[in-house]
């Protein structure tokens, strides 16, 4: 019996007006209605975000700690430089910490004595310059009047300087810059203290530091680390030796010039030029030459020009002839490599990079040299720069002669034809 509704009609006769039509087949590429996100996708997104955040945090921390890392790098090379002296005293039964203290104390006494002697000399010369300034000004004014036929007086020049806007602005800027200079001085002292402290710990606790580093490495790697450390000590010492020799040569050369010109304090100025030009990179040469020029000016203004010319000529001689040869012998690297390493170090780390570039490259070269397989070179003349005759056909001169003699012969044959 067929089912009927309230009106007595059968269910088959009822038209499906309000019913939902059956869903058609899903379109191509469309996800099913019950599909879910893969379980690995949220974790992958979180991991990617965490890696990006870690990279940004590491980059920010590295830029914030760049100054500290550079100070630690300088302290490490300073500790390598004094390592031979500390090890020698420690081998004689002295405690390593006390030996390191004695080395630093000797360096501090030598530096303080040199600065005190130089400061007293500089103060005396500044007082002399201030006292003799009117005489210098009169000589300059007389030269200008005689040369250009003018009538300039010293009183007019002094009043013009005292009432000039340039002097007033310079005084205001100088007063405002006192705090900046004080901050830079304090920052430099703190940086020097940081370098000294780290260098003392690196030198005094060198064996403990090596044991700590080797304790996390297998025996084969331990031998490589110790060999690299020993090479770094040797190369750094050789680099300082070459710098000391160049400082001695530079000091003697400038002392002879200043003594010949009659400049006072010539021995102290020679030591100043030698040390500052060799151990303060980039600006050391200009800083070293400024003081002798100032003192030479107090004797004769023309002498300052002679000192400037000599400093420039000697600097070129040192950069292109003396320094590459001494560096290649003491540090055992090619002069071109030494020169290029200084340029690269300056580009990367500035003055610090210029100072430590050569010992760092020499250490790396000596360490990697043990892993480069070398072969015997064949006894070929081309190794020594001698070319074989006839190996590449006739020479340029022979080909030019053949061309010159063949062309008239061809022209004569064509004319006879």
XYZ file of C-alpha atoms in Angstrom:
417
model
C 0.000 0.000 0.000
C 1.451 3.360 -1.019
C 2.157 6.037 1.586
C -0.146 9.101 1.495
C 0.071 12.569 2.983
C -2.587 14.540 4.770
C -4.450 15.360 1.511
C -4.589 11.739 0.529
C -2.127 12.051 -2.300
C 0.645 9.538 -2.728
C 4.253 10.564 -2.101
C 5.200 9.743 -5.653
C 2.750 12.306 -7.000
C 4.145 15.137 -4.832
C 6.394 17.484 -6.813
C 9.836 18.107 -5.080
C 9.622 21.887 -5.182
C 11.155 22.598 -1.762
C 13.708 19.784 -1.763
C 17.462 20.363 -2.364
C 18.715 18.990 -5.659
C 21.538 16.465 -5.491
C 25.040 17.944 -5.663
C 26.893 17.505 -8.914
C 30.402 16.104 -9.315
C 33.210 18.343 -7.872
C 34.996 20.625 -10.316
C 38.468 19.808 -11.466
C 41.149 21.019 -8.983
C 38.658 21.849 -6.214
C 39.298 20.396 -2.742
C 36.697 18.085 -1.336
C 34.287 19.551 1.190
C 35.710 17.484 4.046
C 39.456 18.119 3.219
C 41.743 19.411 6.057
C 45.068 21.365 6.197
C 48.095 19.040 6.348
C 49.350 18.555 9.879
C 52.960 19.464 8.938
C 52.063 22.851 7.409
C 51.460 24.806 10.678
C 54.644 23.427 12.200
C 56.604 24.337 9.064
C 55.244 27.885 9.140
C 56.112 28.269 12.832
C 59.598 26.879 12.205
C 60.170 29.315 9.292
C 59.038 32.264 11.402
C 61.287 31.130 14.265
C 64.297 30.879 11.925
C 63.653 34.370 10.538
C 63.301 35.785 14.059
C 66.500 34.025 15.184
C 68.395 35.420 12.180
C 67.172 38.947 12.843
C 68.045 38.656 16.530
C 71.515 37.280 15.749
C 72.169 40.020 13.204
C 71.102 42.706 15.673
C 73.249 41.211 18.459
C 76.263 40.937 16.144
C 76.034 44.596 15.136
C 75.641 45.628 18.766
C 78.673 43.566 19.836
C 80.948 44.439 16.922
C 83.050 46.806 19.038
C 83.524 44.195 21.779
C 84.442 41.494 19.255
C 87.051 43.764 17.653
C 88.528 44.522 21.076
C 88.734 40.799 21.846
C 90.421 40.191 18.495
C 93.038 42.877 19.225
C 93.578 41.439 22.709
C 94.076 37.948 21.281
C 96.792 39.096 18.880
C 98.407 41.149 21.649
C 98.475 38.029 23.824
C 100.065 36.093 20.956
C 102.702 38.821 20.633
C 103.775 38.606 24.283
C 103.400 34.813 24.465
C 107.137 34.086 23.834
C 108.272 36.389 26.670
C 105.673 35.023 29.093
C 106.475 31.399 28.204
C 110.206 32.041 28.616
C 109.758 33.440 32.129
C 107.271 30.686 33.022
C 109.781 28.046 31.932
C 112.273 29.527 34.442
C 109.940 28.720 37.339
C 107.953 31.965 37.509
C 104.190 31.836 37.810
C 102.540 32.556 34.498
C 100.214 35.227 35.866
C 103.072 37.095 37.522
C 105.162 36.834 34.339
C 102.311 38.318 32.329
C 101.982 41.117 34.884
C 105.690 41.923 34.590
C 105.465 42.097 30.781
C 102.491 44.447 30.907
C 104.170 46.515 33.609
C 107.271 46.944 31.452
C 105.147 47.994 28.476
C 103.206 50.453 30.627
C 106.375 52.022 32.080
C 107.965 52.390 28.643
C 104.795 53.919 27.202
C 104.304 56.305 30.127
C 107.929 57.445 30.007
C 107.799 58.100 26.290
C 104.498 59.991 26.551
C 105.789 62.091 29.458
C 108.999 62.987 27.624
C 107.098 63.781 24.457
C 104.478 65.786 26.341
C 107.058 67.969 28.085
C 108.835 68.571 24.793
C 105.576 69.410 23.023
C 104.446 71.744 25.807
C 107.737 73.659 25.688
C 107.541 74.027 21.927
C 103.924 75.220 22.058
C 104.887 77.897 24.588
C 107.746 78.952 22.346
C 105.440 79.142 19.319
C 102.955 81.305 21.219
C 105.701 83.640 22.433
C 107.299 83.968 19.001
C 104.023 84.213 17.099
C 104.210 88.044 16.688
C 107.666 87.707 15.126
C 106.388 85.027 12.725
C 103.418 87.216 11.847
C 105.710 90.213 11.189
C 107.921 88.162 8.885
C 104.917 86.920 6.929
C 103.463 90.437 6.638
C 106.798 91.843 5.481
C 107.076 89.136 2.854
C 103.542 89.850 1.603
C 104.170 93.610 1.455
C 107.472 93.175 -0.338
C 106.147 90.620 -2.828
C 102.737 92.068 -3.670
C 103.550 95.772 -2.979
C 100.878 96.119 -0.297
C 100.737 98.078 2.964
C 99.436 95.547 5.505
C 100.036 96.219 9.181
C 100.091 93.736 12.032
C 97.653 95.782 14.138
C 95.065 95.684 11.347
C 95.480 91.906 10.995
C 95.108 91.337 14.751
C 92.005 93.507 14.993
C 90.483 91.797 11.992
C 91.066 88.385 13.547
C 89.688 89.416 16.934
C 86.496 90.900 15.483
C 85.934 88.313 12.765
C 82.853 86.086 12.667
C 85.056 83.097 11.867
C 86.898 83.355 15.203
C 83.649 83.784 17.118
C 82.065 80.729 15.473
C 85.235 78.710 16.018
C 85.218 79.569 19.724
C 81.550 78.587 20.025
C 82.093 75.292 18.238
C 85.170 74.550 20.338
C 83.266 75.195 23.561
C 80.397 72.980 22.396
C 82.791 70.228 21.351
C 84.522 69.945 24.719
C 81.964 67.406 25.926
C 82.311 65.368 22.745
C 86.091 65.279 23.090
C 85.788 64.295 26.753
C 83.400 61.490 25.846
C 85.751 60.214 23.158
C 88.692 60.277 25.576
C 86.745 58.321 28.186
C 85.575 55.870 25.564
C 89.143 55.369 24.364
C 90.370 54.748 27.906
C 87.610 52.205 28.504
C 88.450 50.473 25.226
C 92.147 50.360 26.193
C 91.241 48.893 29.583
C 89.066 46.241 27.914
C 91.811 45.222 25.488
C 94.408 45.082 28.277
C 92.172 42.968 30.511
C 91.347 40.418 27.810
C 94.970 40.279 26.624
C 96.132 39.629 30.213
C 93.694 36.741 30.614
C 94.569 35.274 27.200
C 98.297 35.360 27.991
C 98.092 34.298 31.647
C 95.556 31.517 31.060
C 96.915 30.420 27.685
C 97.515 26.761 28.671
C 94.115 26.524 30.369
C 92.438 28.056 27.320
C 94.165 25.552 25.035
C 93.158 22.639 27.269
C 89.554 23.828 27.345
C 89.476 24.156 23.582
C 91.107 20.775 23.001
C 88.835 18.994 25.501
C 85.877 19.180 23.095
C 87.843 17.896 20.094
C 89.109 14.441 19.085
C 92.862 13.802 19.356
C 93.539 14.407 15.657
C 91.820 17.782 15.781
C 93.612 18.670 18.996
C 96.986 18.344 17.266
C 95.797 20.626 14.443
C 94.542 23.284 16.865
C 97.796 23.271 18.839
C 99.842 23.501 15.646
C 97.715 26.428 14.417
C 98.190 28.159 17.789
C 101.963 27.730 17.604
C 102.053 29.044 14.031
C 100.011 32.088 15.073
C 102.495 32.853 17.864
C 105.479 32.571 15.482
C 103.916 34.675 12.732
C 102.710 37.382 15.091
C 106.164 37.591 16.646
C 107.768 37.795 13.210
C 105.377 40.545 12.186
C 106.199 42.598 15.279
C 109.894 42.005 14.617
C 109.537 43.390 11.090
C 107.595 46.376 12.412
C 110.306 47.034 14.982
C 113.012 46.956 12.308
C 111.049 49.375 10.113
C 110.477 51.665 13.111
C 114.226 51.680 13.770
C 115.068 52.502 10.138
C 112.399 55.206 9.967
C 113.523 56.763 13.240
C 117.181 56.891 12.157
C 116.321 58.395 8.762
C 114.139 61.142 10.215
C 116.648 61.808 12.997
C 119.398 62.443 10.419
C 117.160 64.885 8.536
C 116.043 66.783 11.640
C 119.576 66.945 13.015
C 120.842 68.290 9.694
C 118.157 70.988 9.713
C 118.944 71.955 13.314
C 115.490 71.072 14.645
C 115.498 70.701 18.452
C 114.728 67.369 20.140
C 115.748 65.451 17.027
C 116.341 62.088 18.849
C 112.917 62.150 20.522
C 111.251 63.149 17.277
C 112.998 60.274 15.469
C 111.663 57.797 18.021
C 108.212 59.387 17.736
C 108.120 59.075 13.950
C 109.377 55.489 13.995
C 106.915 54.173 16.578
C 103.809 56.089 15.558
C 104.216 55.482 11.809
C 104.638 51.720 12.275
C 102.275 50.815 15.099
C 99.360 53.159 14.353
C 97.971 52.056 10.982
C 96.352 54.235 8.325
C 96.794 57.633 10.034
C 100.064 56.864 11.800
C 102.238 58.289 9.040
C 100.429 61.635 8.948
C 100.254 61.857 12.734
C 103.961 61.080 13.017
C 104.983 63.658 10.417
C 102.855 66.498 11.812
C 104.909 67.016 14.985
C 108.339 67.275 13.261
C 106.832 69.689 10.768
C 105.505 71.859 13.612
C 108.853 71.999 15.370
C 110.700 72.609 12.106
C 108.376 75.555 11.475
C 109.567 77.152 14.724
C 113.124 77.115 13.369
C 112.388 78.132 9.796
C 109.072 77.899 7.881
C 110.939 76.550 4.870
C 112.238 73.640 6.961
C 108.676 72.459 7.509
C 108.301 72.100 3.729
C 111.504 70.053 3.570
C 110.252 67.763 6.333
C 106.931 67.286 4.508
C 108.673 66.372 1.251
C 110.965 63.927 3.043
C 108.054 62.265 4.879
C 106.124 61.741 1.635
C 109.141 60.358 -0.267
C 110.188 58.065 2.572
C 106.640 56.759 2.951
C 106.564 55.720 -0.707
C 109.952 54.033 -0.325
C 108.750 52.184 2.759
C 105.411 51.086 1.290
C 106.700 49.767 -2.038
C 110.253 48.607 -1.255
C 111.130 48.248 2.424
C 107.927 46.891 3.956
C 107.192 44.129 1.383
C 110.743 42.754 1.603
C 110.970 42.766 5.398
C 107.466 41.344 5.762
C 108.115 38.563 3.257
C 111.281 37.510 5.132
C 110.004 37.702 8.697
C 106.436 36.501 8.128
C 107.231 34.333 5.065
C 104.539 35.605 2.708
C 104.860 37.125 -0.737
C 105.133 40.945 -0.842
C 102.083 41.185 -3.104
C 100.086 39.024 -0.679
C 101.229 41.200 2.238
C 100.206 44.385 0.434
C 96.860 42.929 -0.637
C 96.120 41.599 2.850
C 96.644 45.073 4.331
C 94.217 46.569 1.808
C 91.651 43.834 2.464
C 92.018 44.163 6.244
C 91.543 47.916 6.033
C 88.395 47.458 3.943
C 86.931 44.938 6.419
C 87.933 46.250 9.851
C 89.571 49.607 9.225
C 92.728 50.402 11.179
C 92.464 47.212 13.238
C 92.281 45.102 10.098
C 95.344 46.824 8.661
C 97.284 46.030 11.846
C 96.410 42.327 12.163
C 95.915 41.438 8.495
C 99.484 40.297 7.782
C 99.919 37.955 10.811
C 96.419 36.545 10.250
C 97.086 35.795 6.562
C 100.531 34.378 7.364
C 99.037 32.072 9.998
C 96.310 30.885 7.639
C 98.789 30.322 4.824
C 101.192 28.338 7.008
C 98.375 26.242 8.485
C 96.791 25.391 5.151
C 100.185 24.659 3.590
C 100.259 21.277 5.323
C 97.096 20.172 3.493
C 98.196 21.182 -0.019
C 99.786 18.314 -1.919
C 102.863 19.404 -3.847
C 104.641 17.727 -6.768
C 108.118 17.926 -8.215
C 108.351 20.490 -10.987
C 109.686 19.221 -14.301
C 112.961 20.626 -15.535
C 111.428 22.711 -18.304
C 112.976 26.015 -19.496
C 109.523 27.573 -19.576
C 109.362 27.289 -15.774
C 112.214 29.799 -15.574
C 110.602 32.125 -18.110
C 112.576 30.934 -21.178
C 110.521 30.270 -24.275
C 111.441 27.592 -26.758
C 112.484 28.888 -30.146
C 110.160 27.793 -32.900
C 107.664 26.297 -30.499
C 104.943 28.751 -31.488
C 105.962 29.356 -35.115
C 108.089 32.216 -36.434
C 108.541 35.258 -34.289
C 106.910 38.614 -34.831
C 109.985 40.098 -36.521
C 110.309 37.136 -38.903
C 106.648 37.352 -39.870
C 106.951 41.102 -40.473
C 109.965 40.545 -42.759
C 108.160 37.815 -44.672
C 105.157 40.075 -45.194
C 107.317 42.985 -46.380
C 109.305 40.875 -48.880
C 106.370 38.851 -50.182
C 104.166 41.838 -51.014
C 106.515 43.440 -53.650
C 107.021 40.036 -55.250
C 103.271 39.518 -55.609
C 102.819 43.033 -57.039
C 105.516 42.418 -59.657
C 103.904 39.145 -60.740
C 100.539 40.823 -61.083
C 102.095 43.646 -63.185
C 103.830 41.218 -65.558
C 100.608 39.323 -66.004
